[in-house]
Short mmCIF file of N, CA, C and O in Angstrom, two decimals:
data_model
loop_
_atom_site.label_atom_id
_atom_site.label_comp_id
_atom_site.label_asym_id
_atom_site.label_seq_id
_atom_site.Cartn_x
_atom_site.Cartn_y
_atom_site.Cartn_z
N MET H 1 105.96 -17.88 68.49
CA MET H 1 106.03 -16.59 67.85
C MET H 1 106.26 -15.44 68.76
O MET H 1 107.03 -14.58 68.68
N ARG H 2 105.43 -15.39 69.94
CA ARG H 2 105.52 -14.36 70.95
C ARG H 2 106.97 -14.32 71.50
O ARG H 2 107.55 -13.43 71.70
N SER H 3 107.69 -15.58 71.75
CA SER H 3 108.98 -15.57 72.32
C SER H 3 110.01 -14.96 71.35
O SER H 3 110.99 -14.43 71.89
N ILE H 4 109.80 -15.13 70.05
CA ILE H 4 110.63 -14.53 69.21
C ILE H 4 110.54 -13.02 69.27
O ILE H 4 111.54 -12.26 69.28
N GLY H 5 109.31 -12.49 69.39
CA GLY H 5 109.18 -10.99 69.49
C GLY H 5 109.73 -10.44 70.71
O GLY H 5 110.35 -9.47 70.71
N ILE H 6 109.65 -11.16 71.82
CA ILE H 6 110.28 -10.78 73.13
C ILE H 6 111.74 -10.85 72.95
O ILE H 6 112.39 -9.81 73.45
N PHE H 7 112.31 -11.92 72.35
CA PHE H 7 113.75 -11.95 72.13
C PHE H 7 114.22 -10.65 71.26
O PHE H 7 115.32 -10.10 71.73
N LEU H 8 113.55 -10.41 70.23
CA LEU H 8 114.00 -9.29 69.42
C LEU H 8 113.89 -8.03 70.08
O LEU H 8 114.75 -7.16 69.95
N ALA H 9 112.78 -7.82 70.94
CA ALA H 9 112.73 -6.64 71.82
C ALA H 9 113.86 -6.46 72.69
O ALA H 9 114.44 -5.38 72.88
N LEU H 10 114.22 -7.62 73.36
CA LEU H 10 115.30 -7.59 74.28
C LEU H 10 116.72 -7.22 73.66
O LEU H 10 117.39 -6.46 74.10
N ALA H 11 116.87 -7.92 72.55
CA ALA H 11 118.11 -7.72 71.75
C ALA H 11 118.14 -6.22 71.27
O ALA H 11 119.20 -5.57 71.39
N PHE H 12 117.03 -5.63 70.80
CA PHE H 12 117.01 -4.27 70.49
C PHE H 12 117.28 -3.25 71.64
O PHE H 12 118.14 -2.47 71.60
N PHE H 13 116.61 -3.53 72.65
CA PHE H 13 116.72 -2.68 73.93
C PHE H 13 118.13 -2.61 74.35
O PHE H 13 118.65 -1.58 74.74
N PHE H 14 118.74 -3.80 74.39
CA PHE H 14 120.09 -3.91 75.08
C PHE H 14 121.16 -3.60 74.09
O PHE H 14 122.41 -3.59 74.47
N SER H 15 120.96 -3.61 72.82
CA SER H 15 122.05 -3.34 71.90
C SER H 15 121.87 -2.16 70.92
O SER H 15 122.68 -1.75 70.29
N SER H 16 120.64 -1.54 71.05
CA SER H 16 120.43 -0.32 70.31
C SER H 16 121.19 0.85 70.67
O SER H 16 121.14 1.86 69.95
N SER H 17 121.82 0.82 71.79
CA SER H 17 122.50 2.04 72.24
C SER H 17 123.87 2.07 71.74
O SER H 17 124.67 2.91 72.17
N LYS H 18 124.29 1.32 70.67
CA LYS H 18 125.61 1.51 70.11
C LYS H 18 125.64 2.84 69.38
O LYS H 18 124.61 3.24 68.58
N VAL H 19 126.56 3.72 69.67
CA VAL H 19 126.54 5.01 69.08
C VAL H 19 127.80 5.43 68.39
O VAL H 19 128.90 4.83 68.78
N LEU H 20 127.79 6.34 67.56
CA LEU H 20 129.06 6.92 67.05
C LEU H 20 129.35 8.31 67.60
O LEU H 20 130.41 8.80 67.48
N SER H 21 128.30 8.88 68.18
CA SER H 21 128.61 10.26 68.74
C SER H 21 129.29 10.04 70.18
O SER H 21 129.34 8.92 70.58
N GLN H 22 129.74 11.06 70.77
CA GLN H 22 130.52 11.01 72.07
C GLN H 22 129.76 11.57 73.10
O GLN H 22 130.40 11.84 74.12
N ASN H 23 128.46 11.86 73.08
CA ASN H 23 127.77 12.46 74.17
C ASN H 23 126.32 12.02 73.98
O ASN H 23 125.88 11.46 72.99
N LEU H 24 125.57 12.24 75.09
CA LEU H 24 124.10 11.77 75.13
C LEU H 24 123.19 12.72 74.39
O LEU H 24 122.03 12.49 74.14
N GLU H 25 123.74 13.88 73.92
CA GLU H 25 122.82 14.90 73.24
C GLU H 25 122.29 14.32 72.07
O GLU H 25 121.15 14.80 71.64
N SER H 26 122.81 13.32 71.46
CA SER H 26 122.36 12.79 70.14
C SER H 26 120.97 11.98 70.55
O SER H 26 120.24 11.67 69.57
N TYR H 27 120.70 11.73 71.69
CA TYR H 27 119.45 11.03 72.09
C TYR H 27 118.31 11.98 72.48
O TYR H 27 117.26 11.73 72.51
N GLN H 28 118.75 13.30 72.64
CA GLN H 28 117.73 14.25 73.11
C GLN H 28 116.68 14.37 72.11
O GLN H 28 116.87 14.41 70.90
N TRP H 29 115.39 14.43 72.64
CA TRP H 29 114.23 14.47 71.85
C TRP H 29 113.88 13.38 71.00
O TRP H 29 112.85 13.18 70.32
N LYS H 30 114.72 12.14 71.19
CA LYS H 30 114.40 10.92 70.49
C LYS H 30 114.18 9.77 71.56
O LYS H 30 113.32 8.94 71.22
N ASN H 31 115.01 9.79 72.56
CA ASN H 31 114.98 8.64 73.60
C ASN H 31 115.10 9.15 74.91
O ASN H 31 115.66 10.22 75.13
N ARG H 32 114.55 8.31 75.82
CA ARG H 32 114.85 8.52 77.23
C ARG H 32 116.07 7.60 77.56
O ARG H 32 116.19 6.60 76.77
N VAL H 33 116.97 8.00 78.49
CA VAL H 33 118.16 7.23 78.67
C VAL H 33 118.20 6.72 80.15
O VAL H 33 117.91 7.58 81.01
N ILE H 34 118.51 5.55 80.28
CA ILE H 34 118.67 5.13 81.75
C ILE H 34 120.24 4.83 81.75
O ILE H 34 120.88 4.16 80.91
N LEU H 35 120.85 5.33 82.86
CA LEU H 35 122.16 5.16 83.19
C LEU H 35 122.28 4.30 84.46
O LEU H 35 121.63 4.63 85.45
N LEU H 36 123.05 3.17 84.44
CA LEU H 36 123.31 2.41 85.50
C LEU H 36 124.75 2.78 85.97
O LEU H 36 125.72 2.25 85.17
N LYS H 37 124.98 3.41 86.99
CA LYS H 37 126.42 3.72 87.34
C LYS H 37 126.89 2.84 88.56
O LYS H 37 126.20 2.86 89.61
N ASP H 38 128.01 2.24 88.43
CA ASP H 38 128.63 1.46 89.40
C ASP H 38 130.19 1.46 89.13
O ASP H 38 130.58 1.55 87.93
N THR H 39 130.93 1.22 90.19
CA THR H 39 132.41 1.12 90.06
C THR H 39 132.69 -0.15 89.37
O THR H 39 133.74 -0.26 88.56
N ASN H 40 131.97 -1.30 89.46
CA ASN H 40 132.16 -2.52 89.03
C ASN H 40 130.99 -2.97 88.21
O ASN H 40 129.97 -3.11 88.77
N LEU H 41 131.07 -3.25 87.00
CA LEU H 41 130.05 -3.81 86.19
C LEU H 41 129.50 -5.11 86.50
O LEU H 41 128.56 -5.60 86.07
N ASP H 42 130.26 -5.92 87.35
CA ASP H 42 129.80 -7.17 87.83
C ASP H 42 129.28 -7.16 89.24
O ASP H 42 128.95 -8.10 89.88
N SER H 43 129.01 -6.05 89.68
CA SER H 43 128.57 -5.94 91.03
C SER H 43 127.13 -6.49 91.23
O SER H 43 126.39 -6.49 90.31
N ASP H 44 126.86 -7.06 92.38
CA ASP H 44 125.54 -7.69 92.66
C ASP H 44 124.46 -6.63 92.45
O ASP H 44 123.37 -7.05 91.87
N TRP H 45 124.62 -5.38 92.95
CA TRP H 45 123.58 -4.45 92.76
C TRP H 45 123.20 -4.04 91.37
O TRP H 45 122.09 -4.01 90.96
N LEU H 46 124.23 -3.88 90.56
CA LEU H 46 123.99 -3.47 89.19
C LEU H 46 123.51 -4.69 88.43
O LEU H 46 122.50 -4.49 87.69
N GLN H 47 123.89 -5.80 88.63
CA GLN H 47 123.42 -6.97 87.99
C GLN H 47 121.86 -7.28 88.45
O GLN H 47 121.10 -7.66 87.54
N ALA H 48 121.57 -7.03 89.63
CA ALA H 48 120.12 -7.17 90.06
C ALA H 48 119.21 -6.16 89.37
O ALA H 48 118.10 -6.40 89.02
N GLN H 49 119.74 -4.99 89.27
CA GLN H 49 119.00 -3.80 88.63
C GLN H 49 118.79 -4.26 87.21
O GLN H 49 117.71 -4.01 86.69
N LEU H 50 119.92 -4.62 86.55
CA LEU H 50 119.81 -5.07 85.00
C LEU H 50 118.80 -6.18 84.80
O LEU H 50 117.92 -6.11 83.90
N LYS H 51 118.70 -7.15 85.83
CA LYS H 51 117.69 -8.09 85.69
C LYS H 51 116.29 -7.64 85.72
O LYS H 51 115.50 -8.08 84.96
N ARG H 52 116.10 -6.80 86.59
CA ARG H 52 114.85 -6.09 86.69
C ARG H 52 114.42 -5.28 85.39
O ARG H 52 113.22 -5.45 85.00
N LEU H 53 115.38 -4.61 84.93
CA LEU H 53 115.12 -3.93 83.68
C LEU H 53 114.76 -4.81 82.48
O LEU H 53 113.99 -4.72 81.69
N LYS H 54 115.56 -5.83 82.41
CA LYS H 54 115.44 -6.94 81.35
C LYS H 54 114.05 -7.54 81.38
O LYS H 54 113.38 -7.76 80.35
N SER H 55 113.52 -7.69 82.58
CA SER H 55 112.11 -8.27 82.68
C SER H 55 111.12 -7.35 82.27
O SER H 55 109.91 -7.86 81.94
N SER H 56 111.44 -6.18 82.09
CA SER H 56 110.44 -5.16 81.53
C SER H 56 110.87 -4.51 80.21
O SER H 56 110.53 -3.38 79.99
N ALA H 57 111.74 -5.16 79.48
CA ALA H 57 112.36 -4.55 78.33
C ALA H 57 111.30 -4.15 77.26
O ALA H 57 111.57 -3.14 76.72
N GLN H 58 110.33 -4.83 77.04
CA GLN H 58 109.30 -4.49 76.09
C GLN H 58 108.56 -3.29 76.44
O GLN H 58 108.48 -2.27 75.61
N GLU H 59 108.26 -3.04 77.70
CA GLU H 59 107.54 -1.76 78.25
C GLU H 59 108.60 -0.64 78.10
O GLU H 59 108.18 0.41 77.68
N LEU H 60 109.81 -0.92 78.37
CA LEU H 60 110.76 0.15 78.22
C LEU H 60 111.06 0.59 76.86
O LEU H 60 111.17 1.76 76.47
N LEU H 61 111.06 -0.37 75.97
CA LEU H 61 111.32 -0.14 74.48
C LEU H 61 110.11 0.69 73.97
O LEU H 61 110.28 1.54 73.13
N GLU H 62 108.94 0.36 74.37
CA GLU H 62 107.73 1.12 73.98
C GLU H 62 107.87 2.56 74.43
O GLU H 62 107.21 3.47 73.74
N ARG H 63 108.61 2.80 75.47
CA ARG H 63 108.69 4.13 76.07
C ARG H 63 109.99 4.85 75.39
O ARG H 63 110.47 5.83 75.94
N GLU H 64 110.68 4.17 74.46
CA GLU H 64 111.77 4.60 73.78
C GLU H 64 112.93 4.92 74.78
O GLU H 64 113.57 5.82 74.62
N VAL H 65 113.21 3.86 75.58
CA VAL H 65 114.27 4.05 76.50
C VAL H 65 115.55 3.22 75.97
O VAL H 65 115.39 2.17 75.36
N VAL H 66 116.64 3.91 76.10
CA VAL H 66 117.97 3.13 75.80
C VAL H 66 118.71 3.06 77.15
O VAL H 66 118.56 3.98 78.02
N LEU H 67 119.65 2.07 77.19
CA LEU H 67 120.39 1.83 78.48
C LEU H 67 121.77 1.85 78.32
O LEU H 67 122.35 1.36 77.31
N PHE H 68 122.46 2.35 79.18
CA PHE H 68 123.89 2.41 79.31
C PHE H 68 124.39 2.12 80.70
O PHE H 68 123.85 2.47 81.68
N LEU H 69 125.41 1.39 80.84
CA LEU H 69 126.13 1.16 82.02
C LEU H 69 127.45 1.94 82.09
O LEU H 69 128.08 2.06 81.07
N VAL H 70 127.63 2.68 83.17
CA VAL H 70 128.68 3.68 83.35
C VAL H 70 129.59 3.21 84.51
O VAL H 70 128.99 3.06 85.58
N ASN H 71 130.89 3.32 84.30
CA ASN H 71 131.99 3.31 85.31
C ASN H 71 133.01 4.23 84.92
O ASN H 71 132.89 4.88 83.92
N ASN H 72 134.09 4.34 85.74
CA ASN H 72 135.06 5.33 85.39
C ASN H 72 135.96 4.88 84.19
O ASN H 72 136.66 5.74 83.59
N LYS H 73 135.81 3.68 83.70
CA LYS H 73 136.53 3.24 82.59
C LYS H 73 135.85 3.36 81.34
O LYS H 73 136.56 3.38 80.22
N GLY H 74 134.56 3.62 81.39
CA GLY H 74 133.85 3.75 80.01
C GLY H 74 132.25 3.63 80.22
O GLY H 74 131.74 3.60 81.25
N VAL H 75 131.71 3.69 79.05
CA VAL H 75 130.22 3.69 78.98
C VAL H 75 129.99 2.37 78.10
O VAL H 75 130.44 2.30 77.06
N TYR H 76 129.01 1.53 78.54
CA TYR H 76 128.75 0.38 77.84
C TYR H 76 127.24 0.24 77.57
O TYR H 76 126.57 0.74 78.39
N ASP H 77 126.96 -0.53 76.48
CA ASP H 77 125.52 -0.76 76.16
C ASP H 77 125.10 -1.94 77.07
O ASP H 77 125.97 -2.57 77.84
N GLY H 78 123.77 -2.31 77.00
CA GLY H 78 123.27 -3.31 77.76
C GLY H 78 123.91 -4.76 77.58
O GLY H 78 123.78 -5.67 78.36
N MET H 79 124.69 -4.90 76.38
CA MET H 79 125.38 -6.13 76.10
C MET H 79 126.80 -6.05 76.58
O MET H 79 127.56 -6.87 76.16
N LEU H 80 127.14 -4.93 77.24
CA LEU H 80 128.49 -4.74 77.73
C LEU H 80 129.57 -4.53 76.81
O LEU H 80 130.70 -4.80 76.98
N THR H 81 128.95 -4.00 75.63
CA THR H 81 129.98 -3.54 74.56
C THR H 81 130.36 -2.13 74.80
O THR H 81 129.41 -1.25 75.00
N LYS H 82 131.61 -1.73 74.85
CA LYS H 82 131.97 -0.46 75.12
C LYS H 82 131.58 0.48 74.01
O LYS H 82 131.72 0.15 72.86
N THR H 83 130.96 1.58 74.31
CA THR H 83 130.62 2.62 73.41
C THR H 83 131.65 3.67 73.25
O THR H 83 132.64 3.78 74.00
N GLU H 84 131.34 4.63 72.39
CA GLU H 84 132.34 5.76 72.19
C GLU H 84 131.86 7.00 73.07
O GLU H 84 132.53 8.05 73.03
N LEU H 85 130.82 6.83 73.90
CA LEU H 85 130.46 7.79 74.85
C LEU H 85 131.48 8.13 75.85
O LEU H 85 132.32 7.15 76.22
N GLN H 86 131.70 9.27 76.36
CA GLN H 86 132.73 9.77 77.22
C GLN H 86 132.25 9.65 78.56
O GLN H 86 131.44 10.37 79.16
N ALA H 87 132.77 8.68 79.41
CA ALA H 87 132.34 8.51 80.79
C ALA H 87 132.58 9.55 81.67
O ALA H 87 131.70 10.01 82.34
N ASP H 88 133.74 10.20 81.50
CA ASP H 88 133.98 11.35 82.36
C ASP H 88 133.12 12.65 82.22
O ASP H 88 132.63 13.12 83.12
N SER H 89 132.75 12.84 80.94
CA SER H 89 131.78 13.99 80.74
C SER H 89 130.38 13.51 81.27
O SER H 89 129.67 14.47 81.85
N ILE H 90 129.98 12.33 81.13
CA ILE H 90 128.66 11.94 81.71
C ILE H 90 128.63 12.01 83.21
O ILE H 90 127.60 12.49 83.78
N ILE H 91 129.70 11.45 83.77
CA ILE H 91 129.85 11.44 85.28
C ILE H 91 129.78 12.88 85.79
O ILE H 91 129.10 13.16 86.76
N THR H 92 130.44 13.72 85.15
CA THR H 92 130.45 15.18 85.59
C THR H 92 129.16 15.86 85.37
O THR H 92 128.52 16.42 86.35
N LYS H 93 128.66 15.69 84.13
CA LYS H 93 127.32 16.37 83.90
C LYS H 93 126.22 15.92 84.81
O LYS H 93 125.38 16.84 85.21
N TYR H 94 126.14 14.66 85.10
CA TYR H 94 124.98 14.28 85.88
C TYR H 94 125.43 13.99 87.43
O TYR H 94 124.63 13.36 88.14
N GLY H 95 126.51 14.36 87.79
CA GLY H 95 126.99 14.46 89.28
C GLY H 95 127.09 12.97 89.77
O GLY H 95 126.53 12.64 90.90
N LEU H 96 127.75 12.04 89.01
CA LEU H 96 127.87 10.68 89.36
C LEU H 96 129.13 10.17 90.01
O LEU H 96 129.39 9.02 90.22
N SER H 97 130.03 11.18 90.31
CA SER H 97 131.43 10.71 90.79
C SER H 97 131.39 9.88 92.01
O SER H 97 131.98 8.86 92.16
N ASN H 98 130.44 10.32 93.01
CA ASN H 98 130.32 9.38 94.24
C ASN H 98 128.97 8.74 94.31
O ASN H 98 128.42 8.61 95.39
N PHE H 99 128.37 8.33 93.22
CA PHE H 99 127.06 7.75 93.19
C PHE H 99 127.08 6.37 92.51
O PHE H 99 127.86 6.21 91.51
N GLU H 100 126.27 5.56 93.12
CA GLU H 100 126.13 4.15 92.54
C GLU H 100 124.51 3.99 92.46
O GLU H 100 123.93 4.00 93.53
N GLY H 101 123.95 3.87 91.27
CA GLY H 101 122.49 3.74 91.17
C GLY H 101 122.05 3.92 89.63
O GLY H 101 122.79 3.85 88.83
N LEU H 102 120.77 4.33 89.69
CA LEU H 102 120.15 4.41 88.33
C LEU H 102 119.78 5.96 88.10
O LEU H 102 119.37 6.62 89.14
N VAL H 103 120.05 6.37 86.93
CA VAL H 103 119.56 7.78 86.58
C VAL H 103 118.65 7.61 85.33
O VAL H 103 119.01 6.97 84.34
N LEU H 104 117.50 8.22 85.38
CA LEU H 104 116.61 8.33 84.22
C LEU H 104 116.78 9.70 83.66
O LEU H 104 116.53 10.76 84.34
N ILE H 105 117.05 9.81 82.33
CA ILE H 105 117.16 11.13 81.64
C ILE H 105 116.10 11.23 80.67
O ILE H 105 115.79 10.40 79.89
N GLY H 106 115.33 12.33 80.69
CA GLY H 106 114.14 12.41 79.74
C GLY H 106 114.61 12.86 78.47
O GLY H 106 115.73 13.13 78.21
N LYS H 107 113.61 12.86 77.64
CA LYS H 107 113.88 13.25 76.17
C LYS H 107 114.37 14.62 76.14
O LYS H 107 115.08 14.93 75.13
N ASP H 108 114.07 15.49 77.13
CA ASP H 108 114.56 16.88 77.01
C ASP H 108 116.02 17.05 77.57
O ASP H 108 116.47 18.05 77.67
N GLY H 109 116.53 15.82 77.98
CA GLY H 109 118.01 15.93 78.39
C GLY H 109 118.25 16.20 79.91
O GLY H 109 119.28 16.22 80.39
N THR H 110 117.14 16.31 80.64
CA THR H 110 117.32 16.61 82.06
C THR H 110 117.05 15.35 82.89
O THR H 110 116.31 14.38 82.45
N THR H 111 117.61 15.31 84.11
CA THR H 111 117.52 14.15 85.00
C THR H 111 116.14 14.16 85.63
O THR H 111 115.57 15.19 86.17
N LYS H 112 115.46 13.06 85.46
CA LYS H 112 114.07 12.82 85.93
C LYS H 112 114.10 12.00 87.13
O LYS H 112 113.08 12.11 88.02
N LEU H 113 115.00 11.16 87.34
CA LEU H 113 115.17 10.22 88.52
C LEU H 113 116.61 10.01 88.69
O LEU H 113 117.29 9.63 87.80
N LYS H 114 117.00 9.94 90.05
CA LYS H 114 118.36 9.60 90.34
C LYS H 114 118.27 8.92 91.77
O LYS H 114 118.02 9.59 92.74
N GLU H 115 118.45 7.60 91.82
CA GLU H 115 118.33 6.81 92.97
C GLU H 115 119.35 5.78 92.94
O GLU H 115 119.69 5.15 92.05
N GLU H 116 119.79 5.47 94.26
CA GLU H 116 120.64 4.27 94.42
C GLU H 116 119.96 3.09 94.15
O GLU H 116 118.72 3.01 94.15
N PHE H 117 120.67 2.00 93.80
CA PHE H 117 120.06 0.65 93.48
C PHE H 117 119.34 0.21 94.66
O PHE H 117 119.60 0.44 95.83
N ILE H 118 118.27 -0.51 94.55
CA ILE H 118 117.51 -1.05 93.41
C ILE H 118 116.22 -0.21 93.27
O ILE H 118 115.52 0.10 94.20
N VAL H 119 115.89 0.21 91.99
CA VAL H 119 114.74 0.96 91.59
C VAL H 119 113.91 -0.05 90.89
O VAL H 119 114.22 -0.67 89.94
N HIS H 120 112.67 -0.05 91.36
CA HIS H 120 111.74 -0.95 90.79
C HIS H 120 111.23 -0.36 89.36
O HIS H 120 111.07 0.77 89.18
N THR H 121 111.15 -1.25 88.41
CA THR H 121 110.90 -0.89 87.07
C THR H 121 109.58 -0.17 86.95
O THR H 121 109.42 0.65 86.25
N SER H 122 108.60 -0.75 87.76
CA SER H 122 107.21 -0.10 87.71
C SER H 122 107.38 1.33 88.12
O SER H 122 106.59 2.19 87.57
N GLU H 123 108.23 1.73 89.04
CA GLU H 123 108.36 3.20 89.40
C GLU H 123 108.88 3.97 88.23
O GLU H 123 108.45 5.07 87.93
N ILE H 124 109.85 3.40 87.40
CA ILE H 124 110.42 4.05 86.28
C ILE H 124 109.33 4.19 85.20
O ILE H 124 109.09 5.31 84.71
N ILE H 125 108.58 3.20 84.96
CA ILE H 125 107.42 3.15 83.97
C ILE H 125 106.37 4.15 84.36
O ILE H 125 105.87 5.04 83.56
N GLU H 126 105.87 4.20 85.62
CA GLU H 126 104.93 5.12 86.11
C GLU H 126 105.42 6.63 85.93
O GLU H 126 104.63 7.41 85.69
N LEU H 127 106.72 6.77 86.25
CA LEU H 127 107.19 8.11 86.20
C LEU H 127 107.19 8.60 84.62
O LEU H 127 106.71 9.68 84.41
N ILE H 128 107.71 7.69 83.84
CA ILE H 128 107.71 8.00 82.46
C ILE H 128 106.25 8.39 81.87
O ILE H 128 106.00 9.33 81.17
N ASP H 129 105.35 7.43 82.21
CA ASP H 129 103.95 7.67 81.87
C ASP H 129 103.26 8.95 82.36
O ASP H 129 102.34 9.38 81.84
N SER H 130 103.79 9.50 83.48
CA SER H 130 103.30 10.79 84.00
C SER H 130 103.83 11.95 83.38
O SER H 130 103.26 13.03 83.53
N MET H 131 104.78 11.79 82.56
CA MET H 131 105.49 12.93 81.81
C MET H 131 104.64 13.43 80.70
O MET H 131 104.00 12.66 79.91
N PRO H 132 104.44 14.75 80.65
CA PRO H 132 103.69 15.37 79.51
C PRO H 132 104.12 14.84 78.11
O PRO H 132 103.08 14.65 77.40
N MET H 133 105.24 14.63 77.81
CA MET H 133 105.73 14.19 76.43
C MET H 133 105.23 12.79 76.29
O MET H 133 104.68 12.51 75.15
N ARG H 134 105.27 11.96 77.27
CA ARG H 134 104.81 10.62 77.19
C ARG H 134 103.25 10.58 77.02
O ARG H 134 102.66 9.74 76.19
N LYS H 135 102.61 11.41 77.70
CA LYS H 135 101.08 11.55 77.65
C LYS H 135 100.74 11.91 76.20
O LYS H 135 99.86 11.35 75.57
N THR H 136 101.39 12.74 75.51
CA THR H 136 101.16 13.18 74.15
C THR H 136 101.38 11.94 73.27
O THR H 136 100.68 11.68 72.29
N GLU H 137 102.55 11.20 73.49
CA GLU H 137 102.89 9.99 72.69
C GLU H 137 101.72 8.97 72.78
O GLU H 137 101.25 8.40 71.68
N MET H 138 101.20 8.83 73.98
CA MET H 138 100.15 7.81 74.15
C MET H 138 98.85 8.29 73.49
O MET H 138 98.19 7.49 72.84
N SER H 139 98.65 9.52 73.58
CA SER H 139 97.42 10.08 72.90
C SER H 139 97.57 10.05 71.37
O SER H 139 96.56 9.61 70.74
N ASP H 140 98.71 10.33 70.78
CA ASP H 140 98.93 10.21 69.39
C ASP H 140 98.81 8.77 68.89
O ASP H 140 98.23 8.45 67.90
N THR H 141 99.25 7.70 69.76
CA THR H 141 99.15 6.30 69.50
C THR H 141 97.73 5.94 69.37
O THR H 141 97.29 5.20 68.37
N LYS H 142 96.88 6.39 70.23
CA LYS H 142 95.42 6.13 70.30
C LYS H 142 94.73 6.50 69.04
O LYS H 142 93.81 5.96 68.53
N LYS H 143 95.15 7.77 68.55
CA LYS H 143 94.52 8.36 67.37
C LYS H 143 94.86 7.51 66.13
O LYS H 143 94.11 7.40 65.31
N ILE H 144 96.01 6.92 66.05
CA ILE H 144 96.44 6.12 64.90
C ILE H 144 95.78 4.78 65.00
O ILE H 144 95.34 4.39 63.82
N ASP H 145 95.51 4.18 66.06
CA ASP H 145 94.81 2.89 66.27
C ASP H 145 93.27 3.15 65.89
O ASP H 145 92.74 2.75 65.20
#
């Protein structure tokens, strides 16, 4: 039963990013966004980063993280399905034209982390958990329990 839950969490985390909007603003105040930017979606670096994120999908899902892969040709969800997000506007807004790595965008829409591959998932989770909004979320969850 636990494996079914993990599978569903992985499926949701990597496919929940299908969108009809054309910008990341629709995620503001709802989700944290991870962008993986590389010129080639099959690059060893990007695939290694993706593997690390998949291993912590449940923890990232609990932190309301959605994932996108970005290159000059488009923006893709974690299942490599092309979205309607505009790659050029994301690349420009977050200064990604000569960058290959991971970007974490907070619920407020600002860049919280921008590092070349490989970023340890524990670093991302610790950073998210240190954010005031996440502390409030954790506090609210404890009150419900």
